Amino acid sequence: MTNNSLKNRTILISGASIAGPALAYWLSRYGFKPTIVERAPAPRAGGNAIDIRGGSRAVVERMGIMPAIRQALTNQRGMSFVDSSNRPQATMGVELFGGEGLVSDFEILRGDLVQILYEATRDTTEYIFHDTITALSENEEGIQVTFEKGQPRIFDLVLGADGLHSTVRQLSFGAESEFSRHLGYYISIFTAANHLQLDRWQLVYNMPGKLAGVYTAHQNSEVKAMFLFASSPLQYDRHNSEEQKKILTRVFANEGWEIPRLLNAMDDAPDFYFDSISLIQMERWSKGRIALVGDAGYCPSPLSGQGTNLALVGAYVLAGELAAAAGEYQTAFARYEEKMRGYVEKNQKAAVDGGKWFIPPTQSMIRLRNLNMRMLPYLPWKGLIARAIQKQTAITLQDYTEAQASSGSASL
Ligand SMILES: Cc1cc2nc3c(=O)[nH]c(=O)nc-3n(C[C@H](O)[C@H](O)[C@H](O)COP(=O)(O)OP(=O)(O)OC[C@H]3O[C@@H](n4cnc5c(N)ncnc54)[C@H](O)[C@@H]3O)c2cc1C
């Protein structure tokens, strides 16, 4: 869509994961000119499988990428919490909450979704890989952006979609420590061989304060090995995966189940990921010509299971409000913050108590959690749990393609 009255068309987005490309897709559809700078040399693979529910499902439908997503669904059948001998202690099928529960029937690997979003935007977006913003200097005309490798350039707006450790946030709002709330856990995910011959199934083994798990990916040809553990904040180099692997090895040394074998696979994994489980909580997500979207502004942490949902919905609303305000960023940013605030708070709240359920701190609490899981199918209030999950992810999204001519809204 082109619109000659649009202002502030040239927009630099930092980060090419979920929020960045989703933002670029909508911005170019409304007539803006997005450029994305990504620190990695290519879209980054790896990460967990993620559920696409509620608002984000509506967003991907409107983007026209649903067929590609359907093709890449993991089609998981269910999961078991197991003991050290792999005996199931509690089992949950995908059908338990009609495909909308802990095991979702609409789940895709994060890396696959990143690739789909990249394919959907690469022809309409200028991508700059292997570079990063190092300085931002704003004046009335625009923002002068300095890059680590490329020549300085001027853009009308800069949008930070660069995740939990956002550089845009740090350069324009302040140090990460001002906004980050460590929830007391770390997470690691990487690809390994499906040596247990699992068939679209997930196994989870808990130890007090620790969790290890595997689930199949890409038609059972491999598994994602997943580790979570309770810990106060650790000091380590975020860009040094060898150091992070040593931490994981130390924390899970002497543990049983499949852990030694999975840790052995770590060095061959092409997509090792390790990070803290933290929230980003800010009073404002915009300042002058700069705004934050997704984890950069409001990371809800893996414990919420809603990081991708918030990123896709946030990108849709931010781009839509810029279009609806014909590029008047002050109006657009204010409306974006107003529309997203309640949704973000609701989803972040879900993460705070999630840790004790996934990673109980004692053996007796692990047993109690497993007992609860076994009883779940028979609970009369099972339906209430399913409705609570639906409510958490639901949001009413305006149809901004119509909003440019007249304002209309659709409930999704
Ligand atoms: C490799 C990877 C694996 C992940 N695995 C999981 C997981 O297992 N479970 C989970 O809950 N969440 C995971 N996440 C986070 C998850 O993707 C987000 O919570 C969610 O999808 C929101 O996405 P986002 O686009 O806002 O942020 P992110 O997905 O974090 O993306 C941020 C992007 O910005 C890039 N970037 C960072 N700094 C700069 C910079 N200075 N300049 C340019 N680019 C920069 C990063 O390389 C990344 O591509 C992972 C993220 C990554 C990058």
Short mmCIF file of C-alpha atoms and ligand atoms in Angstrom, two decimals:
data_model
loop_
_atom_site.label_atom_id
_atom_site.label_comp_id
_atom_site.label_asym_id
_atom_site.label_seq_id
_atom_site.Cartn_x
_atom_site.Cartn_y
_atom_site.Cartn_z
CA MET A 1 0.00 0.00 0.00
CA THR A 2 1.42 3.45 -0.84
CA ASN A 3 0.33 6.61 0.88
CA ASN A 4 1.84 9.90 -0.26
CA SER A 5 0.92 11.78 2.91
CA LEU A 6 3.03 9.42 5.07
CA LYS A 7 5.74 11.09 7.15
CA ASN A 8 8.86 9.55 8.62
CA ARG A 9 9.12 6.78 6.08
CA THR A 10 12.68 5.60 6.58
CA ILE A 11 12.77 3.30 9.59
CA LEU A 12 15.72 1.36 10.98
CA ILE A 13 14.86 -1.78 12.95
CA SER A 14 17.50 -3.44 15.12
CA GLY A 15 17.06 -7.25 15.28
CA ALA A 16 15.97 -9.85 12.71
CA SER A 17 14.28 -12.47 14.89
CA ILE A 18 10.50 -12.37 15.43
CA ALA A 19 9.54 -8.77 16.27
CA GLY A 20 11.89 -7.13 13.73
CA PRO A 21 10.78 -8.90 10.53
CA ALA A 22 7.10 -8.81 11.63
CA LEU A 23 7.44 -5.06 12.06
CA ALA A 24 9.16 -4.72 8.67
CA TYR A 25 6.41 -6.72 6.99
CA TRP A 26 3.64 -4.43 8.21
CA LEU A 27 5.63 -1.22 7.76
CA SER A 28 6.41 -1.93 4.12
CA ARG A 29 2.81 -2.97 3.52
CA TYR A 30 1.73 0.48 4.76
CA GLY A 31 4.24 2.34 2.56
CA PHE A 32 7.19 2.83 4.95
CA LYS A 33 10.77 1.91 4.00
CA PRO A 34 12.17 -0.50 6.62
CA THR A 35 15.83 -1.44 7.00
CA ILE A 36 16.84 -4.19 9.44
CA VAL A 37 20.26 -4.47 11.04
CA GLU A 38 21.05 -7.83 12.67
CA ARG A 39 24.17 -8.63 14.65
CA ALA A 40 24.32 -12.26 13.49
CA PRO A 41 25.56 -13.14 9.96
CA ALA A 42 22.12 -14.65 9.07
CA PRO A 43 18.72 -15.13 10.73
CA ARG A 44 19.52 -17.03 13.93
CA ALA A 45 18.38 -20.65 14.16
CA GLY A 46 17.59 -22.42 17.40
CA GLY A 47 15.38 -22.00 20.41
CA ASN A 48 12.35 -23.77 21.72
CA ALA A 49 9.15 -24.74 20.00
CA ILE A 50 6.62 -21.97 20.47
CA ASP A 51 2.84 -21.92 20.48
CA ILE A 52 1.07 -19.48 18.22
CA ARG A 53 -2.15 -18.60 20.02
CA GLY A 54 -4.71 -15.84 20.39
CA GLY A 55 -3.56 -12.49 19.05
CA SER A 56 -0.45 -13.80 17.33
CA ARG A 57 -2.45 -16.41 15.39
CA ALA A 58 -4.61 -13.60 14.01
CA VAL A 59 -1.49 -11.60 13.10
CA VAL A 60 0.16 -14.43 11.12
CA GLU A 61 -3.14 -15.13 9.37
CA ARG A 62 -3.32 -11.48 8.26
CA MET A 63 0.30 -11.67 7.09
CA GLY A 64 -0.59 -14.56 4.76
CA ILE A 65 2.12 -16.84 6.18
CA MET A 66 -0.30 -19.39 7.66
CA PRO A 67 0.31 -22.01 4.91
CA ALA A 68 4.08 -21.91 5.54
CA ILE A 69 3.52 -22.14 9.29
CA ARG A 70 1.12 -25.07 8.95
CA GLN A 71 3.74 -26.93 6.91
CA ALA A 72 6.31 -26.45 9.67
CA LEU A 73 4.13 -27.37 12.68
CA THR A 74 5.82 -29.81 15.04
CA ASN A 75 2.65 -31.98 15.35
CA GLN A 76 3.54 -33.11 18.86
CA ARG A 77 1.32 -35.86 20.29
CA GLY A 78 2.05 -35.26 23.96
CA MET A 79 4.53 -35.30 26.81
CA SER A 80 5.51 -37.31 29.88
CA PHE A 81 7.18 -36.30 33.11
CA VAL A 82 9.53 -39.20 33.78
CA ASP A 83 11.74 -40.53 36.57
CA SER A 84 15.44 -41.27 36.25
CA SER A 85 14.65 -44.65 34.60
CA ASN A 86 12.41 -43.01 32.03
CA ARG A 87 9.22 -44.36 33.67
CA PRO A 88 6.31 -41.94 33.11
CA GLN A 89 5.12 -40.21 36.29
CA ALA A 90 2.47 -38.14 34.53
CA THR A 91 1.45 -38.01 30.88
CA MET A 92 -0.46 -35.41 28.94
CA GLY A 93 -1.76 -35.77 25.39
CA VAL A 94 -2.24 -32.89 22.99
CA GLU A 95 -6.02 -33.42 23.19
CA LEU A 96 -6.21 -32.66 26.95
CA PHE A 97 -7.09 -29.00 26.45
CA GLY A 98 -8.23 -29.35 22.87
CA GLY A 99 -4.73 -28.61 21.56
CA GLU A 100 -4.58 -25.31 23.48
CA GLY A 101 -2.87 -26.54 26.66
CA LEU A 102 0.71 -27.27 27.69
CA VAL A 103 1.00 -29.44 24.59
CA SER A 104 -0.24 -27.34 21.71
CA ASP A 105 -1.45 -28.49 18.30
CA PHE A 106 -0.23 -25.22 16.83
CA GLU A 107 3.43 -25.23 17.67
CA ILE A 108 6.43 -24.32 15.51
CA LEU A 109 10.16 -24.20 16.21
CA ARG A 110 11.34 -20.67 16.84
CA GLY A 111 14.07 -21.01 14.21
CA ASP A 112 11.54 -22.14 11.57
CA LEU A 113 9.29 -19.16 12.30
CA VAL A 114 12.26 -16.77 12.05
CA GLN A 115 13.07 -18.22 8.62
CA ILE A 116 9.44 -17.89 7.43
CA LEU A 117 9.33 -14.25 8.55
CA TYR A 118 12.64 -13.56 6.82
CA GLU A 119 11.38 -15.09 3.55
CA ALA A 120 8.19 -13.02 3.80
CA THR A 121 10.15 -9.75 4.11
CA ARG A 122 13.47 -10.12 2.31
CA ASP A 123 12.14 -8.63 -0.97
CA THR A 124 10.59 -5.56 0.65
CA THR A 125 13.13 -4.86 3.39
CA GLU A 126 16.79 -3.88 3.26
CA TYR A 127 18.64 -6.39 5.45
CA ILE A 128 22.08 -5.61 6.89
CA PHE A 129 23.59 -8.66 8.61
CA HIS A 130 26.68 -8.88 10.78
CA ASP A 131 26.49 -5.33 12.06
CA THR A 132 25.11 -3.42 15.01
CA ILE A 133 24.18 0.11 15.99
CA THR A 134 26.83 1.73 18.19
CA ALA A 135 25.42 5.24 18.65
CA LEU A 136 22.16 7.13 18.11
CA SER A 137 22.01 10.91 17.84
CA GLU A 138 18.58 12.45 17.45
CA ASN A 139 17.65 15.91 16.17
CA GLU A 140 14.50 17.50 14.74
CA GLU A 141 15.15 16.07 11.28
CA GLY A 142 15.83 12.45 12.20
CA ILE A 143 18.35 10.16 13.85
CA GLN A 144 21.98 9.84 12.91
CA VAL A 145 22.90 6.18 13.36
CA THR A 146 26.46 4.97 13.74
CA PHE A 147 27.21 1.32 12.98
CA GLU A 148 30.09 -0.89 14.10
CA LYS A 149 31.00 -1.74 10.48
CA GLY A 150 28.84 0.23 8.02
CA GLN A 151 28.89 3.94 7.24
CA PRO A 152 26.77 6.27 9.43
CA ARG A 153 23.25 6.88 8.07
CA ILE A 154 20.24 9.02 8.88
CA PHE A 155 16.79 7.50 9.48
CA ASP A 156 13.47 9.06 10.44
CA LEU A 157 12.81 6.54 13.20
CA VAL A 158 14.68 3.73 14.99
CA LEU A 159 12.82 0.73 16.42
CA GLY A 160 14.57 -1.66 18.80
CA ALA A 161 13.55 -5.30 18.23
CA ASP A 162 16.86 -6.61 19.53
CA GLY A 163 15.68 -8.76 22.39
CA LEU A 164 16.30 -9.14 26.10
CA HIS A 165 19.77 -7.54 25.91
CA SER A 166 18.69 -4.76 23.52
CA THR A 167 21.37 -2.34 22.36
CA VAL A 168 18.77 0.26 21.33
CA ARG A 169 17.34 0.18 24.87
CA GLN A 170 20.77 0.51 26.40
CA LEU A 171 21.78 3.40 24.11
CA SER A 172 18.58 5.41 24.49
CA PHE A 173 16.86 4.43 27.76
CA GLY A 174 19.61 3.27 30.13
CA ALA A 175 21.46 0.23 31.42
CA GLU A 176 19.78 -3.20 31.21
CA SER A 177 19.99 -3.55 35.01
CA GLU A 178 17.47 -0.69 35.39
CA PHE A 179 14.76 -2.64 33.58
CA SER A 180 15.65 -6.31 33.93
CA ARG A 181 14.12 -8.53 36.64
CA HIS A 182 15.86 -11.87 36.99
CA LEU A 183 13.23 -14.55 37.76
CA GLY A 184 15.79 -16.87 39.34
CA TYR A 185 16.40 -19.34 36.48
CA TYR A 186 18.57 -19.99 33.41
CA ILE A 187 17.62 -21.81 30.21
CA SER A 188 19.61 -23.63 27.53
CA ILE A 189 18.35 -25.25 24.32
CA PHE A 190 20.22 -27.04 21.54
CA THR A 191 19.71 -29.67 18.86
CA ALA A 192 20.76 -33.29 19.49
CA ALA A 193 20.20 -36.74 17.93
CA ASN A 194 16.90 -38.53 18.61
CA HIS A 195 18.72 -41.42 20.29
CA LEU A 196 15.58 -42.46 22.23
CA GLN A 197 13.66 -42.86 18.95
CA LEU A 198 10.85 -40.65 20.24
CA ASP A 199 7.87 -40.18 17.98
CA ARG A 200 6.51 -36.61 18.21
CA TRP A 201 6.84 -36.81 21.96
CA GLN A 202 8.42 -34.84 24.80
CA LEU A 203 10.09 -36.19 27.96
CA VAL A 204 10.75 -34.03 30.99
CA TYR A 205 12.90 -35.08 33.94
CA ASN A 206 12.98 -32.94 37.08
CA MET A 207 15.57 -32.76 39.81
CA PRO A 208 15.12 -30.32 42.72
CA GLY A 209 15.61 -26.87 41.18
CA LYS A 210 16.54 -28.31 37.78
CA LEU A 211 14.85 -29.64 34.67
CA ALA A 212 16.11 -31.49 31.62
CA GLY A 213 13.97 -32.50 28.68
CA VAL A 214 13.91 -33.61 25.08
CA TYR A 215 11.31 -33.28 22.37
CA THR A 216 11.33 -34.28 18.76
CA ALA A 217 11.69 -31.82 15.89
CA HIS A 218 11.62 -31.95 12.11
CA GLN A 219 9.71 -35.24 11.68
CA ASN A 220 11.59 -36.98 14.52
CA SER A 221 14.92 -36.54 12.71
CA GLU A 222 16.36 -34.74 15.76
CA VAL A 223 15.46 -33.55 19.24
CA LYS A 224 15.73 -30.26 21.06
CA ALA A 225 17.52 -30.80 24.36
CA MET A 226 16.34 -28.36 26.97
CA PHE A 227 17.83 -27.50 30.36
CA LEU A 228 16.52 -25.13 33.01
CA PHE A 229 17.95 -24.50 36.46
CA ALA A 230 17.39 -22.23 39.43
CA SER A 231 20.21 -19.82 40.14
CA SER A 232 20.85 -16.32 41.38
CA PRO A 233 22.33 -14.04 38.65
CA LEU A 234 25.57 -15.45 37.19
CA GLN A 235 28.49 -13.46 35.83
CA TYR A 236 29.55 -14.67 32.36
CA ASP A 237 30.23 -13.39 28.85
CA ARG A 238 26.97 -13.47 26.90
CA HIS A 239 28.85 -13.79 23.60
CA ASN A 240 31.00 -16.71 24.74
CA SER A 241 29.10 -19.97 24.31
CA GLU A 242 32.09 -22.06 25.48
CA GLU A 243 31.86 -20.36 28.87
CA GLN A 244 28.09 -20.97 28.94
CA LYS A 245 28.54 -24.67 28.10
CA LYS A 246 30.93 -24.96 31.06
CA ILE A 247 28.28 -23.48 33.36
CA LEU A 248 25.69 -25.99 32.12
CA THR A 249 28.12 -28.89 32.50
CA ARG A 250 28.96 -27.82 36.06
CA VAL A 251 25.31 -27.41 37.10
CA PHE A 252 24.23 -30.80 35.67
CA ALA A 253 27.39 -32.77 36.56
CA ASN A 254 26.60 -36.05 38.37
CA GLU A 255 22.94 -36.01 37.34
CA GLY A 256 21.34 -39.15 35.87
CA TRP A 257 18.63 -39.87 33.30
CA GLU A 258 19.77 -38.97 29.74
CA ILE A 259 21.71 -35.94 30.93
CA PRO A 260 25.33 -37.10 30.36
CA ARG A 261 24.47 -38.16 26.79
CA LEU A 262 22.68 -34.88 26.03
CA LEU A 263 25.52 -32.80 27.47
CA ASN A 264 27.93 -34.73 25.26
CA ALA A 265 25.90 -33.65 22.22
CA MET A 266 26.24 -29.99 23.16
CA ASP A 267 29.58 -29.42 21.41
CA ASP A 268 28.26 -30.61 18.05
CA ALA A 269 25.05 -28.59 18.25
CA PRO A 270 24.79 -25.89 15.56
CA ASP A 271 22.40 -23.77 17.62
CA PHE A 272 23.46 -23.71 21.29
CA TYR A 273 21.38 -21.12 23.19
CA PHE A 274 21.82 -20.06 26.82
CA ASP A 275 20.27 -17.12 28.63
CA SER A 276 18.82 -15.94 31.90
CA ILE A 277 15.09 -16.06 32.47
CA SER A 278 14.23 -12.44 33.07
CA LEU A 279 11.49 -9.90 32.54
CA ILE A 280 12.01 -6.47 31.00
CA GLN A 281 9.77 -3.95 32.73
CA MET A 282 9.74 -0.32 31.59
CA GLU A 283 7.41 2.59 32.23
CA ARG A 284 7.79 3.84 28.65
CA TRP A 285 8.69 2.00 25.45
CA SER A 286 9.39 5.10 23.41
CA LYS A 287 11.53 8.19 23.61
CA GLY A 288 11.56 10.80 20.86
CA ARG A 289 11.99 9.02 17.52
CA ILE A 290 12.88 5.68 19.12
CA ALA A 291 10.57 2.87 20.26
CA LEU A 292 11.03 -0.69 21.51
CA VAL A 293 9.06 -3.79 20.52
CA GLY A 294 9.03 -7.44 21.65
CA ASP A 295 11.55 -8.67 24.22
CA ALA A 296 13.53 -5.41 23.91
CA GLY A 297 10.67 -3.51 25.56
CA TYR A 298 8.67 -6.10 27.48
CA CYS A 299 10.30 -9.54 27.57
CA PRO A 300 7.86 -11.83 29.41
CA SER A 301 10.49 -14.63 29.68
CA PRO A 302 10.27 -18.25 28.51
CA LEU A 303 8.28 -19.08 31.65
CA SER A 304 5.30 -17.16 30.28
CA GLY A 305 5.46 -18.95 26.92
CA GLN A 306 4.31 -15.65 25.46
CA GLY A 307 7.48 -13.97 24.12
CA THR A 308 6.64 -14.64 20.50
CA ASN A 309 2.98 -13.78 20.96
CA LEU A 310 3.86 -10.38 22.45
CA ALA A 311 6.47 -9.76 19.75
CA LEU A 312 4.07 -10.50 16.86
CA VAL A 313 1.17 -8.56 18.38
CA GLY A 314 3.43 -5.66 19.43
CA ALA A 315 4.91 -5.40 15.93
CA TYR A 316 1.43 -5.45 14.38
CA VAL A 317 0.11 -2.73 16.71
CA LEU A 318 3.20 -0.49 16.45
CA ALA A 319 3.30 -0.61 12.63
CA GLY A 320 -0.48 -0.21 12.46
CA GLU A 321 -0.49 2.84 14.72
CA LEU A 322 2.31 4.44 12.66
CA ALA A 323 0.19 3.90 9.55
CA ALA A 324 -3.01 5.13 11.22
CA ALA A 325 -1.18 8.30 12.33
CA ALA A 326 0.33 8.74 8.83
CA GLY A 327 3.82 8.51 10.34
CA GLU A 328 3.25 11.07 13.16
CA TYR A 329 5.36 9.09 15.57
CA GLN A 330 4.40 10.93 18.78
CA THR A 331 0.73 10.01 18.31
CA ALA A 332 1.54 6.50 17.10
CA PHE A 333 3.93 5.65 19.95
CA ALA A 334 1.45 6.91 22.56
CA ARG A 335 -1.36 4.78 21.13
CA TYR A 336 0.92 1.75 20.82
CA GLU A 337 1.86 2.00 24.50
CA GLU A 338 -1.76 2.48 25.52
CA LYS A 339 -2.98 -0.53 23.53
CA MET A 340 -0.19 -2.91 24.55
CA ARG A 341 0.29 -2.06 28.25
CA GLY A 342 -2.50 -4.20 29.77
CA TYR A 343 -1.78 -7.13 27.46
CA VAL A 344 1.92 -7.10 28.35
CA GLU A 345 1.26 -6.87 32.10
CA LYS A 346 -1.20 -9.77 32.00
CA ASN A 347 1.31 -11.98 30.18
CA GLN A 348 4.30 -11.01 32.32
CA LYS A 349 2.31 -11.83 35.46
CA ALA A 350 1.90 -15.42 34.25
CA ALA A 351 5.70 -15.89 34.19
CA VAL A 352 6.38 -14.90 37.78
CA ASP A 353 4.77 -17.97 39.37
CA GLY A 354 5.49 -20.35 36.50
CA GLY A 355 8.99 -21.36 37.65
CA LYS A 356 7.97 -23.37 40.73
CA TRP A 357 5.54 -25.41 38.66
CA PHE A 358 8.04 -26.30 35.90
CA ILE A 359 11.06 -26.56 38.16
CA PRO A 360 9.89 -27.50 41.66
CA PRO A 361 12.60 -26.81 44.27
CA THR A 362 12.28 -30.08 46.23
CA GLN A 363 11.70 -33.78 45.53
CA SER A 364 8.37 -33.75 47.40
CA MET A 365 7.17 -30.78 45.35
CA ILE A 366 8.14 -32.64 42.16
CA ARG A 367 6.01 -35.59 43.34
CA LEU A 368 3.10 -33.28 44.19
CA ARG A 369 3.31 -31.55 40.80
CA ASN A 370 3.29 -34.94 39.05
CA LEU A 371 0.30 -36.06 41.11
CA ASN A 372 -1.56 -32.89 40.07
CA MET A 373 -0.68 -33.58 36.47
CA ARG A 374 -2.03 -37.13 36.71
CA MET A 375 -5.32 -35.85 38.12
CA LEU A 376 -5.71 -33.05 35.60
CA PRO A 377 -7.79 -35.00 33.04
CA TYR A 378 -10.34 -35.86 35.75
CA LEU A 379 -10.73 -32.40 37.29
CA PRO A 380 -14.19 -30.91 36.84
CA TRP A 381 -12.68 -27.40 36.50
CA LYS A 382 -10.44 -28.48 33.62
CA GLY A 383 -12.50 -26.27 31.30
CA LEU A 384 -11.74 -23.22 33.46
CA ILE A 385 -8.01 -23.79 33.01
CA ALA A 386 -8.45 -23.96 29.22
CA ARG A 387 -10.49 -20.74 29.27
CA ALA A 388 -7.84 -18.99 31.43
CA ILE A 389 -5.17 -19.87 28.83
CA GLN A 390 -7.39 -18.52 26.03
CA LYS A 391 -8.11 -15.33 27.98
CA GLN A 392 -4.43 -14.67 28.58
CA THR A 393 -3.55 -14.70 24.89
CA ALA A 394 -6.67 -12.95 23.55
CA ILE A 395 -6.56 -9.33 22.45
CA THR A 396 -8.83 -7.22 20.25
CA LEU A 397 -6.80 -6.10 17.26
CA GLN A 398 -7.77 -3.19 15.09
CA ASP A 399 -7.75 -3.73 11.33
CA TYR A 400 -5.24 -1.04 10.35
CA THR A 401 -5.54 -1.61 6.63
CA GLU A 402 -9.01 -0.11 6.97
CA ALA A 403 -7.94 2.29 9.69
CA GLN A 404 -6.00 4.34 7.17
CA ALA A 405 -9.24 5.33 5.44
CA SER A 406 -11.67 5.08 8.34
CA SER A 407 -11.29 3.40 11.71
CA GLY A 408 -12.64 -0.12 12.08
CA SER A 409 -11.87 -2.95 14.50
CA ALA A 410 -12.21 -6.70 14.62
CA SER A 411 -12.25 -8.95 17.66
CA LEU A 412 -9.70 -11.76 17.38
C1 LIG B 1 18.77 -17.85 19.16
C2 LIG B 1 17.58 -17.57 20.05
C3 LIG B 1 16.99 -18.64 20.76
C4 LIG B 1 15.90 -18.39 21.58
N1 LIG B 1 15.36 -19.44 22.27
C5 LIG B 1 14.31 -19.23 23.07
C6 LIG B 1 13.73 -20.29 23.81
O1 LIG B 1 14.19 -21.42 23.74
N2 LIG B 1 12.67 -20.04 24.59
C7 LIG B 1 12.14 -18.79 24.68
O2 LIG B 1 11.17 -18.59 25.40
N3 LIG B 1 12.67 -17.76 24.02
C8 LIG B 1 13.74 -17.94 23.21
N4 LIG B 1 14.29 -16.88 22.55
C9 LIG B 1 13.65 -15.58 22.68
C10 LIG B 1 12.42 -15.49 21.80
O3 LIG B 1 12.79 -15.58 20.45
C11 LIG B 1 11.73 -14.18 22.13
O4 LIG B 1 11.25 -14.23 23.46
C12 LIG B 1 10.49 -13.84 21.35
O5 LIG B 1 10.30 -14.59 20.22
C13 LIG B 1 10.46 -12.35 21.04
O6 LIG B 1 11.30 -12.10 19.95
P1 LIG B 1 12.09 -10.77 19.70
O7 LIG B 1 12.21 -10.67 18.22
O8 LIG B 1 11.49 -9.64 20.45
O9 LIG B 1 13.51 -11.01 20.39
P2 LIG B 1 14.62 -12.11 20.10
O10 LIG B 1 14.04 -13.34 19.57
O11 LIG B 1 15.46 -12.23 21.32
O12 LIG B 1 15.49 -11.47 18.92
C14 LIG B 1 16.38 -10.42 19.04
C15 LIG B 1 17.22 -10.37 17.77
O13 LIG B 1 18.04 -9.21 17.82
C16 LIG B 1 19.37 -9.57 17.50
N5 LIG B 1 20.26 -8.63 18.17
C17 LIG B 1 20.58 -8.59 19.47
N6 LIG B 1 21.39 -7.55 19.71
C18 LIG B 1 21.56 -6.91 18.54
C19 LIG B 1 22.28 -5.77 18.12
N7 LIG B 1 23.00 -5.07 19.01
N8 LIG B 1 22.24 -5.40 16.84
C20 LIG B 1 21.51 -6.12 15.92
N9 LIG B 1 20.82 -7.22 16.24
C21 LIG B 1 20.84 -7.60 17.54
C22 LIG B 1 19.51 -11.01 17.96
O14 LIG B 1 20.57 -11.67 17.30
C23 LIG B 1 18.15 -11.57 17.59
O15 LIG B 1 18.12 -12.00 16.25
C24 LIG B 1 15.38 -17.07 21.72
C25 LIG B 1 15.98 -16.01 21.03
C26 LIG B 1 17.07 -16.24 20.21
C27 LIG B 1 17.70 -15.08 19.48
#
